[in-house]
PDB file of C-alpha atoms in Angstrom:
ATOM      1  CA  MET A   1      35.415 101.406 225.376  1.00 78.00           C
ATOM      2  CA  ILE A   2      36.427 101.239 221.707  1.00 88.00           C
ATOM      3  CA  ASP A   3      39.737 102.050 220.069  1.00 93.00           C
ATOM      4  CA  LYS A   4      38.522 102.821 216.553  1.00 96.00           C
ATOM      5  CA  LEU A   5      35.230 103.337 214.783  1.00 97.00           C
ATOM      6  CA  ILE A   6      34.128 102.837 211.176  1.00 97.00           C
ATOM      7  CA  LEU A   7      30.964 104.520 209.928  1.00 97.00           C
ATOM      8  CA  SER A   8      30.099 103.523 206.399  1.00 97.00           C
ATOM      9  CA  ASN A   9      27.364 105.082 204.291  1.00 96.00           C
ATOM     10  CA  THR A  10      25.546 106.374 207.330  1.00 95.00           C
ATOM     11  CA  THR A  11      23.561 109.374 208.382  1.00 94.00           C
ATOM     12  CA  TYR A  12      23.010 111.264 211.588  1.00 95.00           C
ATOM     13  CA  LYS A  13      19.229 111.552 211.223  1.00 96.00           C
ATOM     14  CA  ILE A  14      16.225 110.307 209.300  1.00 95.00           C
ATOM     15  CA  ASP A  15      15.101 113.304 207.264  1.00 95.00           C
ATOM     16  CA  ASN A  16      11.841 113.568 205.319  1.00 95.00           C
ATOM     17  CA  TYR A  17      13.400 112.128 202.146  1.00 95.00           C
ATOM     18  CA  LEU A  18      14.856 109.081 203.882  1.00 95.00           C
ATOM     19  CA  TYR A  19      11.602 108.605 205.787  1.00 96.00           C
ATOM     20  CA  ALA A  20       9.661 108.583 202.494  1.00 95.00           C
ATOM     21  CA  ILE A  21      12.028 105.982 201.029  1.00 95.00           C
ATOM     22  CA  GLY A  22      11.542 103.843 204.135  1.00 95.00           C
ATOM     23  CA  GLU A  23       7.779 104.049 203.741  1.00 96.00           C
ATOM     24  CA  ALA A  24       8.086 102.987 200.099  1.00 96.00           C
ATOM     25  CA  TRP A  25      10.298 100.072 201.158  1.00 96.00           C
ATOM     26  CA  LYS A  26       7.664  98.946 203.645  1.00 97.00           C
ATOM     27  CA  ILE A  27       5.050  98.907 200.882  1.00 97.00           C
ATOM     28  CA  ALA A  28       7.428  96.872 198.702  1.00 97.00           C
ATOM     29  CA  ALA A  29       8.127  94.466 201.582  1.00 97.00           C
ATOM     30  CA  LYS A  30       4.416  93.946 202.237  1.00 98.00           C
ATOM     31  CA  THR A  31       4.134  92.279 198.822  1.00 97.00           C
ATOM     32  CA  TYR A  32       6.158  89.386 200.297  1.00 98.00           C
ATOM     33  CA  ASP A  33       7.615  88.883 196.820  1.00 97.00           C
ATOM     34  CA  GLY A  34      11.407  89.004 196.522  1.00 97.00           C
ATOM     35  CA  GLU A  35      11.441  90.075 192.883  1.00 97.00           C
ATOM     36  CA  ILE A  36       8.891  92.852 193.361  1.00 97.00           C
ATOM     37  CA  PHE A  37      10.757  93.984 196.475  1.00 97.00           C
ATOM     38  CA  PHE A  38      14.015  94.015 194.520  1.00 97.00           C
ATOM     39  CA  ASP A  39      12.476  96.004 191.658  1.00 96.00           C
ATOM     40  CA  LEU A  40      10.971  98.621 193.977  1.00 95.00           C
ATOM     41  CA  ALA A  41      13.576  98.923 196.723  1.00 93.00           C
ATOM     42  CA  LEU A  42      16.982  98.111 195.319  1.00 92.00           C
ATOM     43  CA  PRO A  43      17.448 100.890 192.743  1.00 92.00           C
ATOM     44  CA  PHE A  44      17.991 103.177 195.757  1.00 91.00           C
ATOM     45  CA  ILE A  45      20.787 100.953 197.046  1.00 95.00           C
ATOM     46  CA  TYR A  46      23.041 100.635 194.020  1.00 96.00           C
ATOM     47  CA  SER A  47      24.511 103.424 191.954  1.00 95.00           C
ATOM     48  CA  LYS A  48      23.388 104.302 188.452  1.00 94.00           C
ATOM     49  CA  THR A  49      26.907 103.389 187.330  1.00 93.00           C
ATOM     50  CA  PHE A  50      26.599  99.902 188.845  1.00 95.00           C
ATOM     51  CA  TYR A  51      23.133  99.349 187.349  1.00 93.00           C
ATOM     52  CA  ASN A  52      24.439 100.270 183.914  1.00 95.00           C
ATOM     53  CA  GLU A  53      27.575  98.121 184.165  1.00 95.00           C
ATOM     54  CA  LYS A  54      26.407  95.089 186.197  1.00 95.00           C
ATOM     55  CA  LEU A  55      22.812  94.442 185.185  1.00 95.00           C
ATOM     56  CA  GLU A  56      23.353  90.693 184.774  1.00 96.00           C
ATOM     57  CA  TRP A  57      24.770  90.451 188.320  1.00 95.00           C
ATOM     58  CA  LEU A  58      21.809  92.449 189.623  1.00 96.00           C
ATOM     59  CA  MET A  59      19.289  90.229 187.849  1.00 96.00           C
ATOM     60  CA  ASN A  60      20.945  87.159 189.410  1.00 96.00           C
ATOM     61  CA  ARG A  61      20.617  88.847 192.786  1.00 95.00           C
ATOM     62  CA  ARG A  62      16.960  89.600 191.996  1.00 96.00           C
ATOM     63  CA  LYS A  63      16.344  85.877 191.484  1.00 96.00           C
ATOM     64  CA  LEU A  64      18.173  85.147 194.731  1.00 96.00           C
ATOM     65  CA  PHE A  65      15.807  87.522 196.546  1.00 95.00           C
ATOM     66  CA  LYS A  66      12.848  85.561 195.182  1.00 95.00           C
ATOM     67  CA  ASP A  67      14.392  82.271 196.239  1.00 95.00           C
ATOM     68  CA  ILE A  68      15.537  83.060 199.772  1.00 96.00           C
ATOM     69  CA  LEU A  69      13.520  85.920 201.285  1.00 97.00           C
ATOM     70  CA  THR A  70      10.791  84.588 203.551  1.00 97.00           C
ATOM     71  CA  LYS A  71       7.711  86.141 205.145  1.00 98.00           C
ATOM     72  CA  GLU A  72       9.660  86.259 208.408  1.00 98.00           C
ATOM     73  CA  TRP A  73      12.462  88.209 206.690  1.00 97.00           C
ATOM     74  CA  PHE A  74      10.002  90.708 205.209  1.00 98.00           C
ATOM     75  CA  ASP A  75       8.223  91.133 208.561  1.00 98.00           C
ATOM     76  CA  SER A  76      11.576  91.734 210.261  1.00 97.00           C
ATOM     77  CA  PHE A  77      12.538  94.260 207.577  1.00 97.00           C
ATOM     78  CA  ILE A  78       9.251  96.123 208.081  1.00 97.00           C
ATOM     79  CA  ARG A  79       9.883  96.253 211.849  1.00 97.00           C
ATOM     80  CA  LEU A  80      13.427  97.529 211.247  1.00 95.00           C
ATOM     81  CA  ILE A  81      12.303 100.338 208.949  1.00 94.00           C
ATOM     82  CA  SER A  82       9.496 101.261 211.353  1.00 95.00           C
ATOM     83  CA  SER A  83      11.871 101.416 214.329  1.00 93.00           C
ATOM     84  CA  ASN A  84      14.092 104.262 213.185  1.00 88.00           C
ATOM     85  CA  THR A  85      11.684 106.951 211.976  1.00 89.00           C
ATOM     86  CA  THR A  86      12.755 109.477 214.635  1.00 91.00           C
ATOM     87  CA  PHE A  87      16.479 108.664 214.614  1.00 94.00           C
ATOM     88  CA  ASP A  88      18.509 111.860 215.144  1.00 96.00           C
ATOM     89  CA  VAL A  89      21.939 111.953 216.767  1.00 95.00           C
ATOM     90  CA  SER A  90      23.005 115.278 215.290  1.00 94.00           C
ATOM     91  CA  ASN A  91      23.608 116.695 218.774  1.00 94.00           C
ATOM     92  CA  LYS A  92      25.636 113.679 219.932  1.00 96.00           C
ATOM     93  CA  ILE A  93      28.108 113.084 217.103  1.00 96.00           C
ATOM     94  CA  GLU A  94      30.724 115.455 218.457  1.00 95.00           C
ATOM     95  CA  LYS A  95      31.061 113.260 221.558  1.00 96.00           C
ATOM     96  CA  ILE A  96      32.876 110.654 219.469  1.00 96.00           C
ATOM     97  CA  ASN A  97      36.568 111.016 220.285  1.00 95.00           C
ATOM     98  CA  VAL A  98      38.259 107.930 218.859  1.00 97.00           C
ATOM     99  CA  PRO A  99      39.904 107.595 215.447  1.00 97.00           C
ATOM    100  CA  THR A 100      36.975 107.239 213.045  1.00 98.00           C
ATOM    101  CA  LEU A 101      36.955 106.214 209.412  1.00 98.00           C
ATOM    102  CA  LEU A 102      33.991 107.600 207.500  1.00 98.00           C
ATOM    103  CA  ILE A 103      33.289 105.846 204.198  1.00 98.00           C
ATOM    104  CA  ALA A 104      30.952 107.620 201.803  1.00 98.00           C
ATOM    105  CA  ALA A 105      29.919 106.767 198.260  1.00 98.00           C
ATOM    106  CA  GLU A 106      29.801 109.336 195.500  1.00 97.00           C
ATOM    107  CA  GLU A 107      26.421 108.194 194.118  1.00 97.00           C
ATOM    108  CA  ASP A 108      24.728 107.292 197.433  1.00 97.00           C
ATOM    109  CA  ILE A 109      21.289 108.900 197.474  1.00 95.00           C
ATOM    110  CA  LEU A 110      20.279 107.375 200.826  1.00 95.00           C
ATOM    111  CA  THR A 111      23.185 108.728 202.833  1.00 95.00           C
ATOM    112  CA  PRO A 112      24.692 111.380 200.583  1.00 96.00           C
ATOM    113  CA  VAL A 113      28.267 112.582 200.801  1.00 97.00           C
ATOM    114  CA  LYS A 114      27.037 115.854 202.340  1.00 97.00           C
ATOM    115  CA  ASP A 115      25.626 113.906 205.311  1.00 96.00           C
ATOM    116  CA  MET A 116      28.980 112.205 205.769  1.00 97.00           C
ATOM    117  CA  GLU A 117      30.735 115.585 205.443  1.00 98.00           C
ATOM    118  CA  TYR A 118      28.537 116.897 208.262  1.00 97.00           C
ATOM    119  CA  ILE A 119      29.495 113.932 210.443  1.00 97.00           C
ATOM    120  CA  ASN A 120      33.145 114.499 209.531  1.00 98.00           C
ATOM    121  CA  SER A 121      32.872 118.158 210.607  1.00 97.00           C
ATOM    122  CA  LYS A 122      31.571 117.090 214.021  1.00 97.00           C
ATOM    123  CA  ILE A 123      34.054 114.298 214.807  1.00 97.00           C
ATOM    124  CA  LYS A 124      37.454 115.870 215.404  1.00 96.00           C
ATOM    125  CA  THR A 125      39.236 112.509 215.051  1.00 96.00           C
ATOM    126  CA  SER A 126      37.617 111.420 211.792  1.00 97.00           C
ATOM    127  CA  ASN A 127      38.833 110.919 208.266  1.00 97.00           C
ATOM    128  CA  LEU A 128      36.341 110.895 205.377  1.00 98.00           C
ATOM    129  CA  VAL A 129      36.956 108.832 202.247  1.00 98.00           C
ATOM    130  CA  VAL A 130      34.583 109.001 199.266  1.00 98.00           C
ATOM    131  CA  ILE A 131      34.420 105.977 196.975  1.00 98.00           C
ATOM    132  CA  LYS A 132      33.886 107.145 193.400  1.00 97.00           C
ATOM    133  CA  ASN A 133      31.246 105.682 191.069  1.00 95.00           C
ATOM    134  CA  SER A 134      29.430 103.769 193.792  1.00 96.00           C
ATOM    135  CA  GLY A 135      26.174 103.932 195.702  1.00 97.00           C
ATOM    136  CA  HIS A 136      24.919 102.929 199.126  1.00 97.00           C
ATOM    137  CA  ALA A 137      26.052  99.346 198.493  1.00 96.00           C
ATOM    138  CA  ALA A 138      29.659 100.434 198.009  1.00 96.00           C
ATOM    139  CA  PHE A 139      30.816  97.336 199.902  1.00 95.00           C
ATOM    140  CA  LEU A 140      29.426  95.238 197.024  1.00 95.00           C
ATOM    141  CA  GLU A 141      30.069  97.615 194.158  1.00 96.00           C
ATOM    142  CA  LYS A 142      33.696  98.361 195.030  1.00 97.00           C
ATOM    143  CA  PHE A 143      34.488  95.372 197.234  1.00 96.00           C
ATOM    144  CA  LYS A 144      38.313  95.478 196.994  1.00 97.00           C
ATOM    145  CA  ILE A 145      38.530  99.224 197.551  1.00 97.00           C
ATOM    146  CA  TYR A 146      36.113  98.979 200.468  1.00 97.00           C
ATOM    147  CA  CYS A 147      38.009  96.122 202.128  1.00 97.00           C
ATOM    148  CA  ASN A 148      41.366  97.849 201.601  1.00 97.00           C
ATOM    149  CA  LEU A 149      40.074 101.021 203.257  1.00 97.00           C
ATOM    150  CA  ILE A 150      38.980  99.074 206.302  1.00 97.00           C
ATOM    151  CA  LYS A 151      42.138  96.956 206.410  1.00 97.00           C
ATOM    152  CA  GLY A 152      44.343 100.069 206.121  1.00 96.00           C
ATOM    153  CA  PHE A 153      42.452 101.797 208.906  1.00 97.00           C
ATOM    154  CA  LEU A 154      42.519  98.856 211.287  1.00 94.00           C
ATOM    155  CA  LEU A 155      46.185  97.981 210.836  1.00 90.00           C
TER     156      LEU A 155
END
């Protein structure tokens, strides 16, 4: 039903570590404060490299979180995190049989490169690309590289 697939910074299961991060994010979300949420949840999203090089950009984003995140957004986020605690498709990945681009990020602690390598080993039609010096938010940290990877794959 699909011709091509892109899986970016993803995992095949929620392990104990990712579950614990999700629980911490729910606690942060229950403060209903965008700045507190940013301070507690977002260091996991961006790479150490990005934090060290783009702190001003991050602090502007922190303010944006305070200004635009609503109680409804936080409640939705809590429901989202609570909905995937038993996610595990490790025994289904090999059924994917279309050309698949896997995009990983070198400094992603949420969905580490080794998780993406596992997915790559199971999908016979996949190609894994690792974006250097970036974290889970590689699409923001390395926007041009990220977009060029997708464009090159789709064309």
